Short mmCIF file of C-alpha atoms in Angstrom, two decimals:
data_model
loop_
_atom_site.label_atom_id
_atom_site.label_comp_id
_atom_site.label_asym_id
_atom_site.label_seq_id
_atom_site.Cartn_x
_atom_site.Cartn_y
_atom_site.Cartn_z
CA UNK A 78 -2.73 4.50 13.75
CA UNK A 79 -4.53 7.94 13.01
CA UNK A 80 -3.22 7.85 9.56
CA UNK A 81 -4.06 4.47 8.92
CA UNK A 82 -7.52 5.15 9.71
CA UNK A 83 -7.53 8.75 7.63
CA UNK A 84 -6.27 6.94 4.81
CA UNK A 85 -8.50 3.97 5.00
CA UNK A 86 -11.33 6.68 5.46
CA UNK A 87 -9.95 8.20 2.45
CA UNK A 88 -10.52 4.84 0.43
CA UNK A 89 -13.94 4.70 1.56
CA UNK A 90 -15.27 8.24 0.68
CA UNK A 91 -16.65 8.91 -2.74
CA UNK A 92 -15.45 12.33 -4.28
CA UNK A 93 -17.21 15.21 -2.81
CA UNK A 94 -18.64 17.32 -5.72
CA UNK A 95 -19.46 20.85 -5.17
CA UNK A 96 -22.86 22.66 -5.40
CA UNK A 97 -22.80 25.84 -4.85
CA UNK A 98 -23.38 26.68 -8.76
CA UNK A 99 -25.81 24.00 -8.94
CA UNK A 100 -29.25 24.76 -9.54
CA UNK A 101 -31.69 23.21 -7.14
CA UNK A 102 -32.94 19.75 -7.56
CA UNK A 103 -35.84 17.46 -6.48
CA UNK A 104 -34.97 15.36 -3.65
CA UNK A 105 -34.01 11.71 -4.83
CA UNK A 106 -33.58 9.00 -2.70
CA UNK A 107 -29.63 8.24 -1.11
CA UNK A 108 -29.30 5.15 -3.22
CA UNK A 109 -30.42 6.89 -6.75
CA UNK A 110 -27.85 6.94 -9.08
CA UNK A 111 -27.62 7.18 -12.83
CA UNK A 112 -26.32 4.19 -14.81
CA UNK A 113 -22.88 6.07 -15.17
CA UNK A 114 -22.54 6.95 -11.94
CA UNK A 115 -22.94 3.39 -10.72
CA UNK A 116 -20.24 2.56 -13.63
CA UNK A 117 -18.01 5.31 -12.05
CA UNK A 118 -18.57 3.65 -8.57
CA UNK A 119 -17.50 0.71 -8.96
CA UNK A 120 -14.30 1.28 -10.99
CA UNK A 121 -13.35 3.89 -8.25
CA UNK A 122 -13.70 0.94 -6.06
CA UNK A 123 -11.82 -1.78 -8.36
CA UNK A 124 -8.98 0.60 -8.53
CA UNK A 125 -9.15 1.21 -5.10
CA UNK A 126 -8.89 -2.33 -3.70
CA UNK A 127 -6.86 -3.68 -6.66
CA UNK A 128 -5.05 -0.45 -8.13
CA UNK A 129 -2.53 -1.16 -10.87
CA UNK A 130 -0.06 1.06 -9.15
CA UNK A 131 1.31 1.80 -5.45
CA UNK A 132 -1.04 3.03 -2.70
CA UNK A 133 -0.95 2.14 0.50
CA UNK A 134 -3.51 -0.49 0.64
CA UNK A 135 -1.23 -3.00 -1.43
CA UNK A 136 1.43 -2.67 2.34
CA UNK A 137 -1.66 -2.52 4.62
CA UNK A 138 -3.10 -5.57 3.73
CA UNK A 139 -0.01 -7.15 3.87
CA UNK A 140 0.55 -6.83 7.26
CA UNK A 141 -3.27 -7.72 7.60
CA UNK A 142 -2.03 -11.09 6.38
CA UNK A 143 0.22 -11.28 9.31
CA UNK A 144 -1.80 -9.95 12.09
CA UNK A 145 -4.70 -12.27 11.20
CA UNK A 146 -2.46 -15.85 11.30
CA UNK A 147 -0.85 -14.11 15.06
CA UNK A 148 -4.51 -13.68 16.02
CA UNK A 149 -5.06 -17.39 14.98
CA UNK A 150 -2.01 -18.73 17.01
CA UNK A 151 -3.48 -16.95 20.25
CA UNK A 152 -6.77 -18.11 19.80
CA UNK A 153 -5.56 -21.37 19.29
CA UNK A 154 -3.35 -21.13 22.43
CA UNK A 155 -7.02 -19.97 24.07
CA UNK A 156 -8.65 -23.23 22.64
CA UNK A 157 -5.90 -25.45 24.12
CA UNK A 158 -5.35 -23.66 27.44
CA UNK A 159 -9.24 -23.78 28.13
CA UNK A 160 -9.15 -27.52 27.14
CA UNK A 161 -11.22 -26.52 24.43
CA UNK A 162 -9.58 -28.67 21.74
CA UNK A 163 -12.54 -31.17 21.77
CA UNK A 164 -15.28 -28.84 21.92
CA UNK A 165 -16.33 -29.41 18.53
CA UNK A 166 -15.82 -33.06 18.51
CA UNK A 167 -15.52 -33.55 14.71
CA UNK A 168 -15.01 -32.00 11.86
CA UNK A 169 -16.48 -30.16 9.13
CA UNK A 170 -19.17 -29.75 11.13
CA UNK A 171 -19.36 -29.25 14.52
CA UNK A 172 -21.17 -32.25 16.05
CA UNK A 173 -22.72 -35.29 13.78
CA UNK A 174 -25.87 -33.71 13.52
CA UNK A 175 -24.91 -29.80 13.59
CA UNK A 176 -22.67 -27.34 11.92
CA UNK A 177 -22.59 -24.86 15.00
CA UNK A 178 -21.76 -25.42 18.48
CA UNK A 179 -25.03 -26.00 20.73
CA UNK A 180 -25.84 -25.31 24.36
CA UNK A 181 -24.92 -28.90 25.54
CA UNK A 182 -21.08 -27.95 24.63
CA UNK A 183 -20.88 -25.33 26.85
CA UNK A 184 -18.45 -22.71 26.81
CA UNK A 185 -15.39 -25.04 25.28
CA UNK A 186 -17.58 -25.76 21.88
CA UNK A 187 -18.07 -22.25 22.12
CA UNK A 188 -14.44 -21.59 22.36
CA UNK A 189 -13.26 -23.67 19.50
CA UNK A 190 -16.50 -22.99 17.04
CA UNK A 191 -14.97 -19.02 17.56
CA UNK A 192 -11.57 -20.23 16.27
CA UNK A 193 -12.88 -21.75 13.54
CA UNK A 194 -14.85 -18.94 12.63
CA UNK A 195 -11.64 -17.15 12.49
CA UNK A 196 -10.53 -18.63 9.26
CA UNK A 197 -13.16 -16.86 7.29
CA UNK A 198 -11.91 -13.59 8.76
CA UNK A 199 -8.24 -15.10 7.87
CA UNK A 200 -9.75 -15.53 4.15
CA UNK A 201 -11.27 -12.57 3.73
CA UNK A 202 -7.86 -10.41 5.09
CA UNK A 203 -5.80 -12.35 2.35
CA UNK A 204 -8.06 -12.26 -0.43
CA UNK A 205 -7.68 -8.57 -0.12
CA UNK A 206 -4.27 -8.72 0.28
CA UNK A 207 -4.49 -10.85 -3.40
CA UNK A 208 -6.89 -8.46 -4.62
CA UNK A 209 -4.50 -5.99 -3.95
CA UNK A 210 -1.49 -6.56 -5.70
CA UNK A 211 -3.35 -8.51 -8.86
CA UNK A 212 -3.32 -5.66 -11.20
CA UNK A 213 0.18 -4.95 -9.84
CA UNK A 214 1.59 -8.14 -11.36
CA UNK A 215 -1.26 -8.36 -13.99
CA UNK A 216 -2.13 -4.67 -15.29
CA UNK A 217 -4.60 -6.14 -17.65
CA UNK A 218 -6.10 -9.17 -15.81
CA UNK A 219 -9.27 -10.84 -16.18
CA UNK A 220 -11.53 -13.66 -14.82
CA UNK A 221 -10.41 -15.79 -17.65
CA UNK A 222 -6.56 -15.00 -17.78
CA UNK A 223 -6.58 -15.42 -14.20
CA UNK A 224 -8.14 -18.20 -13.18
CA UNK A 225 -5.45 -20.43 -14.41
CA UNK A 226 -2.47 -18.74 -12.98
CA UNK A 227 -4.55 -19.71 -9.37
CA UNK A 228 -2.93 -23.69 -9.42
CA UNK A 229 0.08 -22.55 -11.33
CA UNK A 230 1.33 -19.13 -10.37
CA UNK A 231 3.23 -16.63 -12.22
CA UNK A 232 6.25 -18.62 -13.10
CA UNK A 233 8.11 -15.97 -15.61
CA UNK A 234 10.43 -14.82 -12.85
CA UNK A 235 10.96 -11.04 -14.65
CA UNK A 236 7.08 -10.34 -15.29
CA UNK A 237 5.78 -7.52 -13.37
CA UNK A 238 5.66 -8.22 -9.70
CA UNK A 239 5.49 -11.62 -10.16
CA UNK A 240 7.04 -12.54 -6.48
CA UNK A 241 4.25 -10.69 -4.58
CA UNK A 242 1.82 -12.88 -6.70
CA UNK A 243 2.61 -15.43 -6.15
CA UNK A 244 3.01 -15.01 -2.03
CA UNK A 245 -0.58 -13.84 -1.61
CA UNK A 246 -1.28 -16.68 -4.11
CA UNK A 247 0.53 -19.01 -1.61
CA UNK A 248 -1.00 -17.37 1.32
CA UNK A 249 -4.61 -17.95 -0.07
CA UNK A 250 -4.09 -21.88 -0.87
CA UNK A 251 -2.14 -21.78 2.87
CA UNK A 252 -5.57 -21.28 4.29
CA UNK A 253 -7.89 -24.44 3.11
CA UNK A 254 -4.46 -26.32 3.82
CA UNK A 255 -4.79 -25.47 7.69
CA UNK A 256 -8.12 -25.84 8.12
CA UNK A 257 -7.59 -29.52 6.76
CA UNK A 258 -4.81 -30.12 8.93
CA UNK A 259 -7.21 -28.95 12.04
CA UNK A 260 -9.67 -30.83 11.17
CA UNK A 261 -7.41 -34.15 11.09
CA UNK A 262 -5.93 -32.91 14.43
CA UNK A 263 -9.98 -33.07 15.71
CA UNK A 264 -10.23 -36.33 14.40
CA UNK A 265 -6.99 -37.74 15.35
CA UNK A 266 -8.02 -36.43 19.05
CA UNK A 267 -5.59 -33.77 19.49
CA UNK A 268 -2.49 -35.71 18.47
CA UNK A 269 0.48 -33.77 19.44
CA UNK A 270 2.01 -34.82 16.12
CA UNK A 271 -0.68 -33.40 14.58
CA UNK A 272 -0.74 -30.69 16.70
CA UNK A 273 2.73 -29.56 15.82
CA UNK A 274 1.51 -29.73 11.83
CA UNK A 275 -0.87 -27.28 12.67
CA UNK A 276 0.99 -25.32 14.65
CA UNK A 277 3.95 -25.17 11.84
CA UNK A 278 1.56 -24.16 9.04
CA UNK A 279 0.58 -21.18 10.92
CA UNK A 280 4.36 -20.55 11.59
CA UNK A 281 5.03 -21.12 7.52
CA UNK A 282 2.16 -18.72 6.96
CA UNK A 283 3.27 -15.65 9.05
CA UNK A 284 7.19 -16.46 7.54
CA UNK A 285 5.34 -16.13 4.17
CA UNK A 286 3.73 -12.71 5.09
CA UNK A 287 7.30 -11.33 6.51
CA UNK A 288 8.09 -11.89 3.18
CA UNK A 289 5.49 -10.23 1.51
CA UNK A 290 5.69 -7.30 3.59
CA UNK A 291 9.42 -6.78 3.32
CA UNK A 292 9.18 -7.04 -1.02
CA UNK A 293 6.18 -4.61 -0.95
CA UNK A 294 8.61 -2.16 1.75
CA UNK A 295 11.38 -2.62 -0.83
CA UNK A 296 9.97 -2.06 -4.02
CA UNK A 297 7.74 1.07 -3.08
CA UNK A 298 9.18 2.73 0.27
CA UNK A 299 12.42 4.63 -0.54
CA UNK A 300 13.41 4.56 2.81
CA UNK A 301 13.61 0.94 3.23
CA UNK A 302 15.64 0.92 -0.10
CA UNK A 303 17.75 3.47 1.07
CA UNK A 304 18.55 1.08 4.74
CA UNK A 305 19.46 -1.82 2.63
CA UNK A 306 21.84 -0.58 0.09
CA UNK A 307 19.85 -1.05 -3.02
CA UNK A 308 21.09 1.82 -5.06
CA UNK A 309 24.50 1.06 -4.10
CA UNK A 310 27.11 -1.26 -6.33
CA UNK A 311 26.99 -4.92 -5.25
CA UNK A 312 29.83 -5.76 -2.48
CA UNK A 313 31.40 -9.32 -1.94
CA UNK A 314 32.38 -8.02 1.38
CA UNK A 315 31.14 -10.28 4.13
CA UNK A 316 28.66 -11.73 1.23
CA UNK A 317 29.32 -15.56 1.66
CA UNK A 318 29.24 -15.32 5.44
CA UNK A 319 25.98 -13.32 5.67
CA UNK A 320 24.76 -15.53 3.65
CA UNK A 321 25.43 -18.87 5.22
CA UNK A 322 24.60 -17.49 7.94
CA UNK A 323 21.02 -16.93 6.72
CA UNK A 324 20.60 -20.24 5.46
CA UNK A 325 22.05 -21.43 9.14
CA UNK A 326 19.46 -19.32 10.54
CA UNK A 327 16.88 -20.88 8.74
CA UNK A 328 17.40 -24.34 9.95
CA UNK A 329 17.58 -22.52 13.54
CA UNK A 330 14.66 -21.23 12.85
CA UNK A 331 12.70 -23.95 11.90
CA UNK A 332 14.08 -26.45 14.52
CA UNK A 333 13.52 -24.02 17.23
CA UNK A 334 9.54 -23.96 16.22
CA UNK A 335 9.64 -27.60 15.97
CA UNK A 336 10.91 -27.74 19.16
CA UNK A 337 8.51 -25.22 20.86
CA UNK A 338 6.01 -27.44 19.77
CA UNK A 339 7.49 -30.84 20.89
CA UNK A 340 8.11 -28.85 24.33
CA UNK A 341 4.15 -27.87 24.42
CA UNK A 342 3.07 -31.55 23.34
CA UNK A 343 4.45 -32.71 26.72
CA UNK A 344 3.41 -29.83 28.89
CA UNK A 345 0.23 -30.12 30.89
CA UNK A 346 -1.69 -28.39 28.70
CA UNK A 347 -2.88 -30.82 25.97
CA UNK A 348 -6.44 -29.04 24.99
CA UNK A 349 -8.89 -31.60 26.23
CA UNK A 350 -7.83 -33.75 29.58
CA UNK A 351 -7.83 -37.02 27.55
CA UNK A 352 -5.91 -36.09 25.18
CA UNK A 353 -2.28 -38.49 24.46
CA UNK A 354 0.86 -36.70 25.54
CA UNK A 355 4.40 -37.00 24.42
CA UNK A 356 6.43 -40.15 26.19
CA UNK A 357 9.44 -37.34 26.20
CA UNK A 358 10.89 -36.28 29.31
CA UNK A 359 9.75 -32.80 29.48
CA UNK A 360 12.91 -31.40 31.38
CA UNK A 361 15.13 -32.85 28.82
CA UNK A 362 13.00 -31.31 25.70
CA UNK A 363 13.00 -28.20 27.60
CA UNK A 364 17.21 -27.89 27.92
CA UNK A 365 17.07 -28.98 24.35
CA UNK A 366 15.07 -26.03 23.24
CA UNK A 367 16.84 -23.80 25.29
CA UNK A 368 20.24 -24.83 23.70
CA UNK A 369 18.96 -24.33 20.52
CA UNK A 370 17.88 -20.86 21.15
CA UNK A 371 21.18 -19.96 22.29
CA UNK A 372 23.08 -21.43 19.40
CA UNK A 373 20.68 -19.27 17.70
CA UNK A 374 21.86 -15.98 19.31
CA UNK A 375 25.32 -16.53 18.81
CA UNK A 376 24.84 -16.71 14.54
CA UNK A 377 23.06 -13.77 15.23
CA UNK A 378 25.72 -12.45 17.35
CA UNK A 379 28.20 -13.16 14.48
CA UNK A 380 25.91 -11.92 12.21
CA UNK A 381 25.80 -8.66 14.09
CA UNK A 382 29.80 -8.21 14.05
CA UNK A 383 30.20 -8.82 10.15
CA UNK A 384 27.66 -6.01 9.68
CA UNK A 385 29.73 -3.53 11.66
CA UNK A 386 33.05 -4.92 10.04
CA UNK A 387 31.78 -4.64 6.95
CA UNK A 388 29.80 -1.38 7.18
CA UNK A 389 26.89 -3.80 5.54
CA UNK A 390 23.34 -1.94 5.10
CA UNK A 391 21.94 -0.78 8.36
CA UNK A 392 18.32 -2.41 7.66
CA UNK A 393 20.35 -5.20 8.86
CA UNK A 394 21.06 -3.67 12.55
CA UNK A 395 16.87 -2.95 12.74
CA UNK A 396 16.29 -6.53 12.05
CA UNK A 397 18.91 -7.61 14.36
CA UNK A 398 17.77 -5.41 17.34
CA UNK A 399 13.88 -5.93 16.43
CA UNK A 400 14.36 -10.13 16.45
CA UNK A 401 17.25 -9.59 19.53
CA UNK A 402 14.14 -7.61 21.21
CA UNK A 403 11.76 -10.39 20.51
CA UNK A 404 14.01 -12.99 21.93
CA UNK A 405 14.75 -11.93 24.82
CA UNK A 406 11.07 -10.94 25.90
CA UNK A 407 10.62 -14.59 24.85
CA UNK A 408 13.52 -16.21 26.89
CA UNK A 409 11.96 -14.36 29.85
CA UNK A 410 8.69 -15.65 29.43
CA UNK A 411 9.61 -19.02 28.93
CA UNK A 412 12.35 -19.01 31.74
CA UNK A 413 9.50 -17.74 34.32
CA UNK A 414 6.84 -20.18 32.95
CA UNK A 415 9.24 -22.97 33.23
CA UNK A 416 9.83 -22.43 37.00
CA UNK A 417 6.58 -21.16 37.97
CA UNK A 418 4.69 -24.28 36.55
CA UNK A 419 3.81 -23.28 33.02
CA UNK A 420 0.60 -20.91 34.21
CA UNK A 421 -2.02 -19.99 31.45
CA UNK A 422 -1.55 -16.19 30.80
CA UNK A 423 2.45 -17.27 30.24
CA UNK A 424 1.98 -19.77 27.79
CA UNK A 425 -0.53 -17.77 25.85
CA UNK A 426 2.05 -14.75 26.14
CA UNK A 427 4.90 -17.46 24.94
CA UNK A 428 2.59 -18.34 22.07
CA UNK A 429 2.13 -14.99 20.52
CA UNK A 430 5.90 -14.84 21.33
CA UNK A 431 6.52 -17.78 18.59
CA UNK A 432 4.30 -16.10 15.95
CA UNK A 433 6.41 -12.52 16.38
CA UNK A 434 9.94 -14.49 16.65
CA UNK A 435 8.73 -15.68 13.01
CA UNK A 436 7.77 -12.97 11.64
CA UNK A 437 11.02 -11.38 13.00
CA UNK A 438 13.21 -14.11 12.10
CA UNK A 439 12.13 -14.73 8.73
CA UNK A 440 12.10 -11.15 7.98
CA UNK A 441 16.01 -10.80 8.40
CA UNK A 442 16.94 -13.77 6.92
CA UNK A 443 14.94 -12.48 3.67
CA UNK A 444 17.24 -9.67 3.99
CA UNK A 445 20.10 -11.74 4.06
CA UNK A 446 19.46 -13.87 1.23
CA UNK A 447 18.40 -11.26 -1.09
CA UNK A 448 20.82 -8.40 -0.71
CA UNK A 449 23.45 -10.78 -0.73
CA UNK A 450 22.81 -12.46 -4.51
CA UNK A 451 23.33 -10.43 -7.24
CA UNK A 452 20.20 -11.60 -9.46
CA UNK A 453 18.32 -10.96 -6.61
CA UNK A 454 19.52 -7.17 -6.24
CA UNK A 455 18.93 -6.81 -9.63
CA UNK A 456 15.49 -7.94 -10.06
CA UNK A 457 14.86 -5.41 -6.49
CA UNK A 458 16.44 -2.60 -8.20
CA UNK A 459 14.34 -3.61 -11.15
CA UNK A 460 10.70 -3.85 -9.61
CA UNK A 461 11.51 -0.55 -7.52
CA UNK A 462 9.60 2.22 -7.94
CA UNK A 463 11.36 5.66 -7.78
CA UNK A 464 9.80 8.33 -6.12
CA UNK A 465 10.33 11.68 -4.66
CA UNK A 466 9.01 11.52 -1.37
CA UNK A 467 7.94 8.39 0.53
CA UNK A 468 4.62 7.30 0.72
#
């Protein structure tokens, strides 16, 4: 964290020009500046927060990307566990006659105008992240070469760092998408159908950063190319299972956050006390979810003993312990909640359980699908930067 904030610092700080063999000057005001120096200024900051090579900033904001759609899954979890869903009862604006919350709301219009207030922090943390790796994947871009590749992408699969593109690109349109799914969720009174929409969009959007953040890892930290193999000759050993596997895991994946969702939409807490439930018999739903989950450790269990048959890259074993990790805090959490009558603080801590099993889950399977194709290798080795000495 203190190097984080050093090198953020560093991005901050104008050069420091010495001036000790400077004659003395008249005192000018702190915001004087030539014409030039302005000039200088502002490039120093374009290349800063969209540099056409490497720096940290391109892997920071990446992970921004994630941490800000995990903060919106626990406020959300806030807005429904405070029965806050209908605190704002419309949307766009708040009430018919105001954008903002008012007094008469009390603290649950308070607690959902917040969370929606959360999506401009959301937009801001990705358009950096956009920002960031533009000139990566566009050396020379402008406002008018640009602004077309916004609705269609980069679709030349060999440009330049064309993949990270067009995630961020992704990411950005992800963000208007959600906010119109909330708002039909408001006006569709907290349907739990609706409910799960929103819910899975959020899910999609963190799986989307994982992404991100394990291409921007590959391509520019040699250490994380060194864990997963990339310099060494493509194997078919264990290739077909790891990778049906992955695509197994997938479906898991997404049918377990389906489910977590259909479990919540007939739990007590609905985010407004009127609110229609699920007709579903909540034990039943429950088992079902729990089955699914431990179908879901057994691939990963299999997964685990073709690695060490195989000898397979050992970024696979740090996946596998970090998602095994995550699992099992979340099994515990959702065991304890289940018998102890689904309490508040449990739930929340189950719901910022989901959004790290996602980001943990998606992560690995990435690394399954990629490092077992050969194209895919290829175009990694490709886009990777060599370098002496990690960043």
């Amino acid at each position: 964290m203190v190097r984080l904030a050093t090198d953020i610092l560093d991005y901050a700080t104008p050069p420091q020009v010495s001036c000790r063999s400077q004659q003395a000057v008249p005192l000018q005001h702190a915001d004087a500046h030539t014409p030039s120096e302005k000039v200088i200024m502002i490039t120093t900051l374009k290349d800063k927060l969209s540099p056409t090579e490497y720096t940290p900033w391109v892997l920071y904001t990446a992970v921004g990307t994630a941490l800000a759609n995990l903060l919106l899954i626990v406020t959300g979890a806030v807005v429904r566990l405070t029965g806050s869903g209908l605190g704002c009862d419309t949307w766009p604006r708040c009430t018919d006659e105001q954008w903002t919350t008012t007094p008469a709301q009390g603290i649950h219009g308070f607690v959902e105008f917040g969370n929606r207030m959360l999506t401009f922090v959301l937009m801001v943390i990705t358009v950096l992240a956009f920002f960031a790796v533009l000139r990566l994947a566009l050396p020379q871009a402008t406002v008018r070469s640009v602004l077309p590749k916004l609705f269609t992408g980069l679709r030349t699969q060999n440009s330049r760092y064309s993949d990270l593109f067009n995630l961020t690109l992704l990411l950005l349109w992800g963000i208007p998408l959600q906010a119109v799914i909330g708002g039909i969720t408001v006006w569709q009174r907290l349907n739990p159908w609706m409910v799960t929409a929103h819910y899975m969009a959020s899910a999609v959007m963190i799986g989307l950063a994982a992404v991100l953040i394990n291409r921007v890892r590959r391509y520019f930290k040699p250490a994380t190319a060194a864990a997963e193999n990339l310099d060494s000759a493509f194997s078919e050993k264990g290739r077909v299972s790891v990778q049906v596997l992955g695509w197994l895991g997938l479906v898991l994946v997404v049918f377990l956050v389906f489910m977590g969702t259909v479990v919540t939409g007939t739990g007590p807490h609905a985010g407004d006390p009127r609110t229609h439930r699920h007709d579903f018999n909540p034990i039943v739903i429950a088992r079902l979810h729990a089955w699914a989950v431990w179908v879901y450790l057994v691939s990963l269990m299999t997964l685990y003993l073709i690695v060490r048959a195989y000898a397979l890259p050992k970024a696979y074993k740090f996946s596998l312990a970090v998602l095994t990790g995550v699992i099992a805090c979340q099994g515990t959490i959702g065991y304890i909640q289940y018998n102890t009558g689904l309490p508040a603080l449990l739930v929340e801590a189950h719901m910022l359980g989901s959004g790290l099993f996602t980001w943990a889950a998606i992560s690995l399977i990435e690394r399954q699908l990629t490092l077992t194709s050969r194209t895919a290798r290829e175009l990694a080795l490709s886009r990777r930067v060599q370098r002496t000495s990690p960043q």
